[in-house]
PDB file of C-alpha atoms in Angstrom:
ATOM      1  CA  MET A   1     240.691 229.816 180.500  1.00  0.00           C
ATOM      2  CA  ASP A   2     243.106 231.800 178.353  1.00  0.00           C
ATOM      3  CA  ALA A   3     242.261 235.472 177.949  1.00  0.00           C
ATOM      4  CA  ILE A   4     243.645 238.460 176.079  1.00  0.00           C
ATOM      5  CA  VAL A   5     243.459 241.998 177.427  1.00  0.00           C
ATOM      6  CA  LEU A   6     242.801 245.058 175.292  1.00  0.00           C
ATOM      7  CA  GLY A   7     244.156 248.316 176.691  1.00  0.00           C
ATOM      8  CA  ARG A   8     247.108 249.286 178.849  1.00  0.00           C
ATOM      9  CA  GLY A   9     245.545 252.101 180.836  1.00  0.00           C
ATOM     10  CA  ASN A  10     244.464 252.616 184.429  1.00  0.00           C
ATOM     11  CA  VAL A  11     241.610 250.100 184.310  1.00  0.00           C
ATOM     12  CA  ALA A  12     243.868 247.322 182.995  1.00  0.00           C
ATOM     13  CA  MET A  13     246.411 248.041 185.721  1.00  0.00           C
ATOM     14  CA  ALA A  14     243.728 248.106 188.424  1.00  0.00           C
ATOM     15  CA  LEU A  15     242.292 244.816 187.166  1.00  0.00           C
ATOM     16  CA  LEU A  16     245.691 243.167 187.256  1.00  0.00           C
ATOM     17  CA  ARG A  17     246.333 244.373 190.820  1.00  0.00           C
ATOM     18  CA  LEU A  18     242.923 243.126 191.937  1.00  0.00           C
ATOM     19  CA  LEU A  19     243.453 239.691 190.399  1.00  0.00           C
ATOM     20  CA  LYS A  20     246.969 239.518 191.834  1.00  0.00           C
ATOM     21  CA  ASP A  21     246.073 240.598 195.373  1.00  0.00           C
ATOM     22  CA  THR A  22     242.713 238.853 195.792  1.00  0.00           C
ATOM     23  CA  HIS A  23     242.152 235.123 195.505  1.00  0.00           C
ATOM     24  CA  PHE A  24     238.891 234.217 193.817  1.00  0.00           C
ATOM     25  CA  PRO A  25     237.732 230.583 193.620  1.00  0.00           C
ATOM     26  CA  TRP A  26     238.293 230.606 189.864  1.00  0.00           C
ATOM     27  CA  SER A  27     241.607 232.546 189.819  1.00  0.00           C
ATOM     28  CA  GLU A  28     243.730 229.526 189.016  1.00  0.00           C
ATOM     29  CA  ARG A  29     241.673 228.874 185.897  1.00  0.00           C
ATOM     30  CA  LEU A  30     242.453 232.291 184.379  1.00  0.00           C
ATOM     31  CA  ARG A  31     245.562 232.985 182.344  1.00  0.00           C
ATOM     32  CA  ILE A  32     246.325 236.157 180.388  1.00  0.00           C
ATOM     33  CA  THR A  33     248.072 235.117 177.192  1.00  0.00           C
ATOM     34  CA  GLY A  34     248.128 238.382 175.256  1.00  0.00           C
ATOM     35  CA  ILE A  35     247.905 242.160 175.648  1.00  0.00           C
ATOM     36  CA  ALA A  36     247.207 244.738 172.948  1.00  0.00           C
ATOM     37  CA  SER A  37     246.615 248.443 172.472  1.00  0.00           C
ATOM     38  CA  ARG A  38     246.969 250.747 169.489  1.00  0.00           C
ATOM     39  CA  ARG A  39     249.641 252.817 171.188  1.00  0.00           C
ATOM     40  CA  GLY A  40     251.545 249.984 172.867  1.00  0.00           C
ATOM     41  CA  GLY A  41     251.192 247.349 170.162  1.00  0.00           C
ATOM     42  CA  ILE A  42     250.631 243.606 170.547  1.00  0.00           C
ATOM     43  CA  GLU A  43     252.458 241.414 173.056  1.00  0.00           C
ATOM     44  CA  GLU A  44     252.081 237.742 173.847  1.00  0.00           C
ATOM     45  CA  ALA A  45     252.073 237.008 177.589  1.00  0.00           C
ATOM     46  CA  GLY A  46     251.821 234.237 180.143  1.00  0.00           C
ATOM     47  CA  ILE A  47     250.308 235.677 183.295  1.00  0.00           C
ATOM     48  CA  SER A  48     248.612 233.219 185.659  1.00  0.00           C
ATOM     49  CA  PHE A  49     246.929 233.804 189.011  1.00  0.00           C
ATOM     50  CA  ALA A  50     247.343 230.479 190.775  1.00  0.00           C
ATOM     51  CA  GLY A  51     248.714 230.661 194.321  1.00  0.00           C
ATOM     52  CA  GLN A  52     248.235 232.880 197.325  1.00  0.00           C
ATOM     53  CA  PRO A  53     247.266 236.549 197.000  1.00  0.00           C
ATOM     54  CA  GLY A  54     250.301 238.794 196.711  1.00  0.00           C
ATOM     55  CA  GLN A  55     252.593 235.813 196.097  1.00  0.00           C
ATOM     56  CA  LEU A  56     252.188 235.122 192.407  1.00  0.00           C
ATOM     57  CA  PRO A  57     255.563 234.592 190.741  1.00  0.00           C
ATOM     58  CA  ALA A  58     253.951 234.060 187.357  1.00  0.00           C
ATOM     59  CA  ALA A  59     252.380 237.499 187.597  1.00  0.00           C
ATOM     60  CA  GLY A  60     255.452 239.181 189.004  1.00  0.00           C
ATOM     61  CA  ASN A  61     256.207 241.140 185.844  1.00  0.00           C
ATOM     62  CA  ALA A  62     252.591 241.488 184.829  1.00  0.00           C
ATOM     63  CA  THR A  63     252.437 245.196 185.603  1.00  0.00           C
ATOM     64  CA  ALA A  64     255.392 245.835 183.327  1.00  0.00           C
ATOM     65  CA  ALA A  65     253.829 243.681 180.621  1.00  0.00           C
ATOM     66  CA  ILE A  66     250.597 245.662 180.748  1.00  0.00           C
ATOM     67  CA  SER A  67     252.175 249.106 180.825  1.00  0.00           C
ATOM     68  CA  ALA A  68     255.105 248.646 178.447  1.00  0.00           C
ATOM     69  CA  GLY A  69     254.343 247.435 174.939  1.00  0.00           C
ATOM     70  CA  ARG A  70     256.046 248.416 171.723  1.00  0.00           C
ATOM     71  CA  SER A  71     256.849 252.053 171.157  1.00  0.00           C
ATOM     72  CA  ASP A  72     255.740 251.949 167.517  1.00  0.00           C
ATOM     73  CA  GLY A  73     252.185 250.842 168.326  1.00  0.00           C
ATOM     74  CA  THR A  74     249.857 249.138 165.867  1.00  0.00           C
ATOM     75  CA  THR A  75     246.572 249.611 163.998  1.00  0.00           C
ATOM     76  CA  THR A  76     242.973 248.675 164.685  1.00  0.00           C
ATOM     77  CA  GLU A  77     243.087 246.274 161.725  1.00  0.00           C
ATOM     78  CA  GLU A  78     246.169 244.480 163.071  1.00  0.00           C
ATOM     79  CA  ILE A  79     244.628 244.077 166.513  1.00  0.00           C
ATOM     80  CA  THR A  80     241.376 242.841 164.978  1.00  0.00           C
ATOM     81  CA  ARG A  81     243.190 240.159 162.952  1.00  0.00           C
ATOM     82  CA  TRP A  82     245.187 239.173 166.046  1.00  0.00           C
ATOM     83  CA  ILE A  83     241.966 238.725 168.031  1.00  0.00           C
ATOM     84  CA  GLU A  84     240.422 236.588 165.304  1.00  0.00           C
ATOM     85  CA  ARG A  85     243.294 234.109 165.116  1.00  0.00           C
ATOM     86  CA  HIS A  86     244.323 234.038 168.782  1.00  0.00           C
ATOM     87  CA  SER A  87     243.688 230.797 170.665  1.00  0.00           C
ATOM     88  CA  ALA A  88     242.252 232.592 173.742  1.00  0.00           C
ATOM     89  CA  HIS A  89     238.598 231.942 174.578  1.00  0.00           C
ATOM     90  CA  LEU A  90     238.003 235.292 176.309  1.00  0.00           C
ATOM     91  CA  VAL A  91     238.646 238.938 175.395  1.00  0.00           C
ATOM     92  CA  ILE A  92     238.743 241.513 178.220  1.00  0.00           C
ATOM     93  CA  ASP A  93     238.317 245.015 176.792  1.00  0.00           C
ATOM     94  CA  THR A  94     239.577 247.688 179.204  1.00  0.00           C
ATOM     95  CA  THR A  95     239.960 250.393 176.549  1.00  0.00           C
ATOM     96  CA  SER A  96     238.688 253.867 177.344  1.00  0.00           C
ATOM     97  CA  LEU A  97     235.956 255.609 175.386  1.00  0.00           C
ATOM     98  CA  ASP A  98     237.220 257.515 172.341  1.00  0.00           C
ATOM     99  CA  SER A  99     235.463 260.889 172.609  1.00  0.00           C
ATOM    100  CA  THR A 100     235.693 261.407 168.825  1.00  0.00           C
ATOM    101  CA  ASP A 101     234.503 257.922 167.799  1.00  0.00           C
ATOM    102  CA  PHE A 102     232.352 255.933 170.208  1.00  0.00           C
ATOM    103  CA  LEU A 103     232.621 252.868 167.957  1.00  0.00           C
ATOM    104  CA  ALA A 104     236.426 252.875 167.678  1.00  0.00           C
ATOM    105  CA  THR A 105     236.683 249.491 169.418  1.00  0.00           C
ATOM    106  CA  LEU A 106     233.623 247.913 167.795  1.00  0.00           C
ATOM    107  CA  PRO A 107     235.767 245.849 165.366  1.00  0.00           C
ATOM    108  CA  TYR A 108     237.491 244.192 168.348  1.00  0.00           C
ATOM    109  CA  VAL A 109     234.203 243.144 169.944  1.00  0.00           C
ATOM    110  CA  GLN A 110     232.673 241.984 166.672  1.00  0.00           C
ATOM    111  CA  ALA A 111     235.780 239.970 165.775  1.00  0.00           C
ATOM    112  CA  ALA A 112     235.948 238.307 169.178  1.00  0.00           C
ATOM    113  CA  LEU A 113     232.285 237.309 169.303  1.00  0.00           C
ATOM    114  CA  SER A 114     232.257 236.110 165.694  1.00  0.00           C
ATOM    115  CA  ALA A 115     235.311 233.972 166.454  1.00  0.00           C
ATOM    116  CA  GLY A 116     233.491 232.288 169.334  1.00  0.00           C
ATOM    117  CA  LYS A 117     235.211 234.142 172.188  1.00  0.00           C
ATOM    118  CA  HIS A 118     233.501 235.502 175.289  1.00  0.00           C
ATOM    119  CA  VAL A 119     233.749 239.288 175.626  1.00  0.00           C
ATOM    120  CA  ILE A 120     233.875 241.400 178.782  1.00  0.00           C
ATOM    121  CA  THR A 121     234.043 245.117 178.087  1.00  0.00           C
ATOM    122  CA  ALA A 122     234.289 248.309 180.131  1.00  0.00           C
ATOM    123  CA  ASN A 123     233.896 250.473 177.001  1.00  0.00           C
ATOM    124  CA  LYS A 124     230.444 252.049 176.798  1.00  0.00           C
ATOM    125  CA  GLY A 125     230.426 253.002 173.115  1.00  0.00           C
ATOM    126  CA  PRO A 126     229.853 249.656 171.355  1.00  0.00           C
ATOM    127  CA  VAL A 127     227.424 248.499 174.048  1.00  0.00           C
ATOM    128  CA  ALA A 128     225.239 251.604 173.842  1.00  0.00           C
ATOM    129  CA  LEU A 129     225.262 251.933 170.055  1.00  0.00           C
ATOM    130  CA  ARG A 130     225.263 248.277 168.952  1.00  0.00           C
ATOM    131  CA  TYR A 131     223.614 246.524 171.891  1.00  0.00           C
ATOM    132  CA  PHE A 132     221.241 244.257 169.969  1.00  0.00           C
ATOM    133  CA  GLU A 133     223.620 243.497 167.117  1.00  0.00           C
ATOM    134  CA  LEU A 134     226.341 242.350 169.513  1.00  0.00           C
ATOM    135  CA  ALA A 135     223.881 240.414 171.682  1.00  0.00           C
ATOM    136  CA  ARG A 136     222.663 238.504 168.582  1.00  0.00           C
ATOM    137  CA  THR A 137     226.226 237.763 167.489  1.00  0.00           C
ATOM    138  CA  ALA A 138     227.065 236.421 170.952  1.00  0.00           C
ATOM    139  CA  ALA A 139     223.934 234.273 171.061  1.00  0.00           C
ATOM    140  CA  ALA A 140     224.652 232.818 167.618  1.00  0.00           C
ATOM    141  CA  ALA A 141     228.213 231.931 168.685  1.00  0.00           C
ATOM    142  CA  LYS A 142     226.992 230.571 172.060  1.00  0.00           C
ATOM    143  CA  VAL A 143     229.312 232.891 174.022  1.00  0.00           C
ATOM    144  CA  GLN A 144     228.725 235.596 176.601  1.00  0.00           C
ATOM    145  CA  PHE A 145     228.811 239.354 175.957  1.00  0.00           C
ATOM    146  CA  LEU A 146     229.147 241.105 179.340  1.00  0.00           C
ATOM    147  CA  PHE A 147     229.533 244.783 180.214  1.00  0.00           C
ATOM    148  CA  LYS A 148     228.902 245.342 183.938  1.00  0.00           C
ATOM    149  CA  ALA A 149     231.725 247.875 184.288  1.00  0.00           C
ATOM    150  CA  THR A 150     230.074 250.297 181.843  1.00  0.00           C
ATOM    151  CA  VAL A 151     227.525 251.518 184.415  1.00  0.00           C
ATOM    152  CA  MET A 152     228.362 252.209 188.076  1.00  0.00           C
ATOM    153  CA  ASP A 153     231.504 250.086 188.042  1.00  0.00           C
ATOM    154  CA  GLY A 154     230.999 246.845 189.991  1.00  0.00           C
ATOM    155  CA  VAL A 155     227.594 247.671 191.487  1.00  0.00           C
ATOM    156  CA  PRO A 156     225.171 245.086 190.025  1.00  0.00           C
ATOM    157  CA  VAL A 157     222.608 247.609 188.760  1.00  0.00           C
ATOM    158  CA  LEU A 158     222.273 245.940 185.354  1.00  0.00           C
ATOM    159  CA  ASP A 159     221.312 242.622 186.938  1.00  0.00           C
ATOM    160  CA  PHE A 160     219.340 244.019 189.864  1.00  0.00           C
ATOM    161  CA  PRO A 161     215.797 244.222 188.433  1.00  0.00           C
ATOM    162  CA  ARG A 162     215.887 240.754 186.867  1.00  0.00           C
ATOM    163  CA  TRP A 163     217.752 238.868 189.591  1.00  0.00           C
ATOM    164  CA  MET A 164     216.581 240.616 192.741  1.00  0.00           C
ATOM    165  CA  LEU A 165     213.017 241.612 191.833  1.00  0.00           C
ATOM    166  CA  PRO A 166     211.428 238.595 190.113  1.00  0.00           C
ATOM    167  CA  GLY A 167     207.838 239.272 189.194  1.00  0.00           C
ATOM    168  CA  CYS A 168     208.231 243.057 189.480  1.00  0.00           C
ATOM    169  CA  ARG A 169     207.745 245.287 186.455  1.00  0.00           C
ATOM    170  CA  LEU A 170     210.371 248.000 186.123  1.00  0.00           C
ATOM    171  CA  LYS A 171     208.584 251.208 185.133  1.00  0.00           C
ATOM    172  CA  SER A 172     211.493 253.679 185.011  1.00  0.00           C
ATOM    173  CA  PHE A 173     214.788 254.668 186.593  1.00  0.00           C
ATOM    174  CA  ARG A 174     216.451 257.904 187.625  1.00  0.00           C
ATOM    175  CA  GLY A 175     219.884 258.621 188.995  1.00  0.00           C
ATOM    176  CA  VAL A 176     223.220 260.414 189.033  1.00  0.00           C
ATOM    177  CA  LEU A 177     225.542 258.634 186.622  1.00  0.00           C
ATOM    178  CA  ASN A 178     228.444 260.961 185.805  1.00  0.00           C
ATOM    179  CA  SER A 179     231.114 261.694 188.422  1.00  0.00           C
ATOM    180  CA  THR A 180     232.836 264.583 186.625  1.00  0.00           C
ATOM    181  CA  THR A 181     229.757 266.774 186.365  1.00  0.00           C
ATOM    182  CA  ASN A 182     228.662 265.891 189.880  1.00  0.00           C
ATOM    183  CA  VAL A 183     232.029 266.976 191.295  1.00  0.00           C
ATOM    184  CA  ILE A 184     231.923 270.204 189.288  1.00  0.00           C
ATOM    185  CA  LEU A 185     228.420 271.061 190.497  1.00  0.00           C
ATOM    186  CA  ASP A 186     229.466 270.508 194.119  1.00  0.00           C
ATOM    187  CA  GLN A 187     232.649 272.530 193.659  1.00  0.00           C
ATOM    188  CA  VAL A 188     230.799 275.460 192.039  1.00  0.00           C
ATOM    189  CA  ALA A 189     228.216 275.369 194.838  1.00  0.00           C
ATOM    190  CA  SER A 190     231.056 275.742 197.355  1.00  0.00           C
ATOM    191  CA  GLY A 191     232.259 278.912 195.615  1.00  0.00           C
ATOM    192  CA  ARG A 192     234.945 277.654 193.220  1.00  0.00           C
ATOM    193  CA  ARG A 193     235.152 278.773 189.611  1.00  0.00           C
ATOM    194  CA  PHE A 194     234.151 276.346 186.875  1.00  0.00           C
ATOM    195  CA  GLN A 195     237.700 275.963 185.479  1.00  0.00           C
ATOM    196  CA  THR A 196     239.100 275.379 188.983  1.00  0.00           C
ATOM    197  CA  ALA A 197     236.509 272.661 189.525  1.00  0.00           C
ATOM    198  CA  LEU A 198     237.407 271.039 186.205  1.00  0.00           C
ATOM    199  CA  ASP A 199     241.099 271.141 187.062  1.00  0.00           C
ATOM    200  CA  TYR A 200     240.284 269.462 190.370  1.00  0.00           C
ATOM    201  CA  CYS A 201     238.494 266.662 188.495  1.00  0.00           C
ATOM    202  CA  ARG A 202     241.621 266.092 186.430  1.00  0.00           C
ATOM    203  CA  SER A 203     243.827 266.125 189.520  1.00  0.00           C
ATOM    204  CA  ILE A 204     241.859 263.310 191.193  1.00  0.00           C
ATOM    205  CA  GLY A 205     241.669 261.261 187.999  1.00  0.00           C
ATOM    206  CA  VAL A 206     237.914 261.551 187.504  1.00  0.00           C
ATOM    207  CA  THR A 207     238.174 262.939 183.983  1.00  0.00           C
ATOM    208  CA  GLU A 208     240.588 262.562 181.082  1.00  0.00           C
ATOM    209  CA  GLY A 209     242.556 265.319 179.352  1.00  0.00           C
ATOM    210  CA  ASP A 210     239.565 265.862 177.040  1.00  0.00           C
ATOM    211  CA  PRO A 211     236.511 266.206 179.290  1.00  0.00           C
ATOM    212  CA  SER A 212     234.067 266.974 176.475  1.00  0.00           C
ATOM    213  CA  HIS A 213     232.159 263.682 176.615  1.00  0.00           C
ATOM    214  CA  ASP A 214     231.498 264.311 180.321  1.00  0.00           C
ATOM    215  CA  LEU A 215     230.696 268.032 180.090  1.00  0.00           C
ATOM    216  CA  GLU A 216     228.478 267.641 177.020  1.00  0.00           C
ATOM    217  CA  GLY A 217     226.475 264.855 178.642  1.00  0.00           C
ATOM    218  CA  LYS A 218     227.603 262.145 176.229  1.00  0.00           C
ATOM    219  CA  ASP A 219     228.973 259.801 178.896  1.00  0.00           C
ATOM    220  CA  ALA A 220     225.743 259.895 180.888  1.00  0.00           C
ATOM    221  CA  ALA A 221     223.638 259.509 177.727  1.00  0.00           C
ATOM    222  CA  LEU A 222     225.578 256.360 176.808  1.00  0.00           C
ATOM    223  CA  LYS A 223     224.836 254.932 180.257  1.00  0.00           C
ATOM    224  CA  ILE A 224     221.138 255.763 179.915  1.00  0.00           C
ATOM    225  CA  ALA A 225     221.074 253.997 176.535  1.00  0.00           C
ATOM    226  CA  ILE A 226     222.820 250.908 177.933  1.00  0.00           C
ATOM    227  CA  CYS A 227     220.454 250.645 180.908  1.00  0.00           C
ATOM    228  CA  ALA A 228     217.245 251.329 178.978  1.00  0.00           C
ATOM    229  CA  GLN A 229     218.048 248.839 176.223  1.00  0.00           C
ATOM    230  CA  HIS A 230     219.170 246.189 178.675  1.00  0.00           C
ATOM    231  CA  PHE A 231     216.220 246.583 181.046  1.00  0.00           C
ATOM    232  CA  TRP A 232     213.403 246.796 178.501  1.00  0.00           C
ATOM    233  CA  GLN A 233     214.968 245.180 175.420  1.00  0.00           C
ATOM    234  CA  GLN A 234     213.848 248.056 173.217  1.00  0.00           C
ATOM    235  CA  PRO A 235     216.136 250.122 170.957  1.00  0.00           C
ATOM    236  CA  VAL A 236     217.154 253.558 172.206  1.00  0.00           C
ATOM    237  CA  ALA A 237     218.768 256.026 169.807  1.00  0.00           C
ATOM    238  CA  LEU A 238     221.554 257.978 171.485  1.00  0.00           C
ATOM    239  CA  GLY A 239     220.692 261.112 169.533  1.00  0.00           C
ATOM    240  CA  GLU A 240     217.161 261.115 170.918  1.00  0.00           C
ATOM    241  CA  ILE A 241     218.293 261.306 174.542  1.00  0.00           C
ATOM    242  CA  ALA A 242     218.011 264.930 175.673  1.00  0.00           C
ATOM    243  CA  ARG A 243     221.376 265.882 177.179  1.00  0.00           C
ATOM    244  CA  VAL A 244     222.566 268.496 179.679  1.00  0.00           C
ATOM    245  CA  ALA A 245     225.849 270.275 178.979  1.00  0.00           C
ATOM    246  CA  LEU A 246     227.865 272.098 181.631  1.00  0.00           C
ATOM    247  CA  ASP A 247     229.934 275.199 180.911  1.00  0.00           C
ATOM    248  CA  GLY A 248     231.313 278.209 182.738  1.00  0.00           C
ATOM    249  CA  ASP A 249     227.835 279.691 183.216  1.00  0.00           C
ATOM    250  CA  VAL A 250     226.847 277.308 186.015  1.00  0.00           C
ATOM    251  CA  MET A 251     225.303 279.328 188.824  1.00  0.00           C
ATOM    252  CA  PRO A 252     225.079 278.383 192.506  1.00  0.00           C
ATOM    253  CA  PRO A 253     221.902 276.391 193.315  1.00  0.00           C
ATOM    254  CA  PRO A 254     218.875 277.855 195.084  1.00  0.00           C
ATOM    255  CA  ALA A 255     219.217 278.105 198.862  1.00  0.00           C
ATOM    256  CA  GLY A 256     218.931 274.770 200.639  1.00  0.00           C
ATOM    257  CA  LYS A 257     219.191 272.749 197.434  1.00  0.00           C
ATOM    258  CA  ARG A 258     221.889 271.154 195.277  1.00  0.00           C
ATOM    259  CA  TRP A 259     222.244 270.928 191.534  1.00  0.00           C
ATOM    260  CA  ARG A 260     222.175 267.390 190.196  1.00  0.00           C
ATOM    261  CA  ILE A 261     222.146 266.171 186.616  1.00  0.00           C
ATOM    262  CA  ILE A 262     219.394 263.576 186.800  1.00  0.00           C
ATOM    263  CA  CYS A 263     219.479 260.759 184.266  1.00  0.00           C
ATOM    264  CA  ARG A 264     216.119 259.181 183.508  1.00  0.00           C
ATOM    265  CA  GLY A 265     215.243 256.059 181.568  1.00  0.00           C
ATOM    266  CA  TYR A 266     212.028 254.365 180.535  1.00  0.00           C
ATOM    267  CA  PRO A 267     210.929 251.868 177.874  1.00  0.00           C
ATOM    268  CA  GLY A 268     212.266 253.077 174.533  1.00  0.00           C
ATOM    269  CA  GLY A 269     214.023 256.222 175.707  1.00  0.00           C
ATOM    270  CA  GLY A 270     215.620 258.451 178.278  1.00  0.00           C
ATOM    271  CA  GLN A 271     216.653 262.008 179.086  1.00  0.00           C
ATOM    272  CA  MET A 272     218.811 264.180 181.306  1.00  0.00           C
ATOM    273  CA  GLU A 273     217.825 267.279 183.256  1.00  0.00           C
ATOM    274  CA  LEU A 274     219.563 269.735 185.542  1.00  0.00           C
ATOM    275  CA  SER A 275     217.519 269.700 188.741  1.00  0.00           C
ATOM    276  CA  ALA A 276     217.739 271.602 192.013  1.00  0.00           C
ATOM    277  CA  VAL A 277     217.101 268.761 194.471  1.00  0.00           C
ATOM    278  CA  ALA A 278     216.001 269.159 198.076  1.00  0.00           C
ATOM    279  CA  PRO A 279     217.482 267.291 201.082  1.00  0.00           C
ATOM    280  CA  GLU A 280     214.612 264.789 201.123  1.00  0.00           C
ATOM    281  CA  ASP A 281     215.625 263.599 197.636  1.00  0.00           C
ATOM    282  CA  LEU A 282     218.176 260.756 197.764  1.00  0.00           C
ATOM    283  CA  MET A 283     220.150 262.416 194.958  1.00  0.00           C
ATOM    284  CA  TYR A 284     220.884 265.360 197.255  1.00  0.00           C
ATOM    285  CA  SER A 285     223.225 263.144 199.284  1.00  0.00           C
ATOM    286  CA  ILE A 286     225.052 261.737 196.225  1.00  0.00           C
ATOM    287  CA  GLU A 287     228.111 263.935 196.547  1.00  0.00           C
ATOM    288  CA  GLY A 288     231.295 264.229 194.516  1.00  0.00           C
ATOM    289  CA  THR A 289     232.244 261.092 192.599  1.00  0.00           C
ATOM    290  CA  SER A 290     229.369 259.071 194.046  1.00  0.00           C
ATOM    291  CA  ASN A 291     226.680 257.632 191.758  1.00  0.00           C
ATOM    292  CA  ALA A 292     223.182 256.309 192.394  1.00  0.00           C
ATOM    293  CA  LEU A 293     220.311 254.684 190.542  1.00  0.00           C
ATOM    294  CA  GLU A 294     216.705 254.578 191.714  1.00  0.00           C
ATOM    295  CA  PHE A 295     214.286 252.028 190.247  1.00  0.00           C
ATOM    296  CA  GLU A 296     210.538 252.659 190.065  1.00  0.00           C
ATOM    297  CA  THR A 297     208.651 249.355 190.129  1.00  0.00           C
ATOM    298  CA  ASP A 298     205.012 248.284 190.227  1.00  0.00           C
ATOM    299  CA  LEU A 299     205.186 246.010 193.280  1.00  0.00           C
ATOM    300  CA  MET A 300     208.146 247.288 195.325  1.00  0.00           C
ATOM    301  CA  GLY A 301     207.781 250.992 194.685  1.00  0.00           C
ATOM    302  CA  ARG A 302     211.120 252.817 194.603  1.00  0.00           C
ATOM    303  CA  ILE A 303     214.393 251.019 195.331  1.00  0.00           C
ATOM    304  CA  SER A 304     217.751 252.774 195.251  1.00  0.00           C
ATOM    305  CA  ILE A 305     221.385 251.682 194.989  1.00  0.00           C
ATOM    306  CA  ALA A 306     224.256 254.079 195.666  1.00  0.00           C
ATOM    307  CA  GLU A 307     228.000 253.831 195.093  1.00  0.00           C
ATOM    308  CA  ILE A 308     229.954 256.114 197.413  1.00  0.00           C
ATOM    309  CA  HIS A 309     233.168 257.688 196.120  1.00  0.00           C
ATOM    310  CA  PRO A 310     234.254 254.849 193.803  1.00  0.00           C
ATOM    311  CA  GLY A 311     237.760 254.500 192.388  1.00  0.00           C
ATOM    312  CA  LEU A 312     239.601 252.355 189.889  1.00  0.00           C
ATOM    313  CA  THR A 313     239.346 249.276 192.102  1.00  0.00           C
ATOM    314  CA  GLN A 314     235.560 249.448 191.824  1.00  0.00           C
ATOM    315  CA  THR A 315     235.775 249.742 188.031  1.00  0.00           C
ATOM    316  CA  ALA A 316     238.091 246.732 187.939  1.00  0.00           C
ATOM    317  CA  TYR A 317     235.663 244.816 190.143  1.00  0.00           C
ATOM    318  CA  GLY A 318     233.013 245.370 187.474  1.00  0.00           C
ATOM    319  CA  ILE A 319     235.185 243.233 185.177  1.00  0.00           C
ATOM    320  CA  VAL A 320     235.782 240.695 187.961  1.00  0.00           C
ATOM    321  CA  TYR A 321     231.999 240.501 188.422  1.00  0.00           C
ATOM    322  CA  ASP A 322     231.674 239.423 184.795  1.00  0.00           C
ATOM    323  CA  LEU A 323     234.655 237.073 185.059  1.00  0.00           C
ATOM    324  CA  TRP A 324     232.775 235.370 187.870  1.00  0.00           C
ATOM    325  CA  LYS A 325     229.859 234.725 185.520  1.00  0.00           C
ATOM    326  CA  ILE A 326     232.121 232.998 183.009  1.00  0.00           C
ATOM    327  CA  LEU A 327     234.650 231.260 185.253  1.00  0.00           C
ATOM    328  CA  GLY A 328     232.669 230.810 188.444  1.00  0.00           C
ATOM    329  CA  GLN A 329     229.921 228.644 186.990  1.00  0.00           C
TER     330      GLN A 329
END
């Protein structure tokens, strides 16, 4: 299947490395025929993944193709038109969230689905804010709209209740869903200043140059909205999710406890809260960049899934997980 990739950042590079170095049963059926980003412009490509892992001549210059691009860039409108007329049957959106406009890449997704192309996206904004609209468009076009990488990377939390707990009713969920704030809380608890902790997050690649969507709770709120809408198929307005913002006034936690920003979701809504959790709470052990989600069900009680110190490979695997759904059938 021919695919085009949107974005030339760290996630796109990690995805390419994962596809190049790991042989999946469907690898030989995937070919990247185009790459686009607003900064790097539009490039046609011919990257295939047939052959043995690490020995893929056709993908030999793939890293350069992803990272280079034109220096003059292009516009959202040009990329949208390119998506509409391209012969590829799959669009892989690796673009990062625009902290000033969560719907910046919505035209790409809408254009792809309307043109009858499958979409896999790692961008939370369009999924959280236009979940039902995009799902209807995909259904009408008889294509798949997949977004595993938007929540806990490649951990199958979005599929878990439906696939692994048939017959159970999901009542609610709670968890730690933002790595930046979790690292900062741990760093402050160990005696570091807030700004030092934030600088550390930048140094390990957890947060971007503008950390506002993490610190103001927007990233976590988007994830709550995605999960709640997906699990219960009820609209959730982002503005109605109570958020927790971190600033330089963070104090050390009470003795024997740890601060955690707990994300909660339930039918029709969700919220965040800054909680001092005790050692017997699973969230106490979710340190640094780790994430976790705990499901409350009627028949199985509480079930938890944790992701320990994830990196870009785990984010890229979230896209591979969705590729498996399309190509591995």
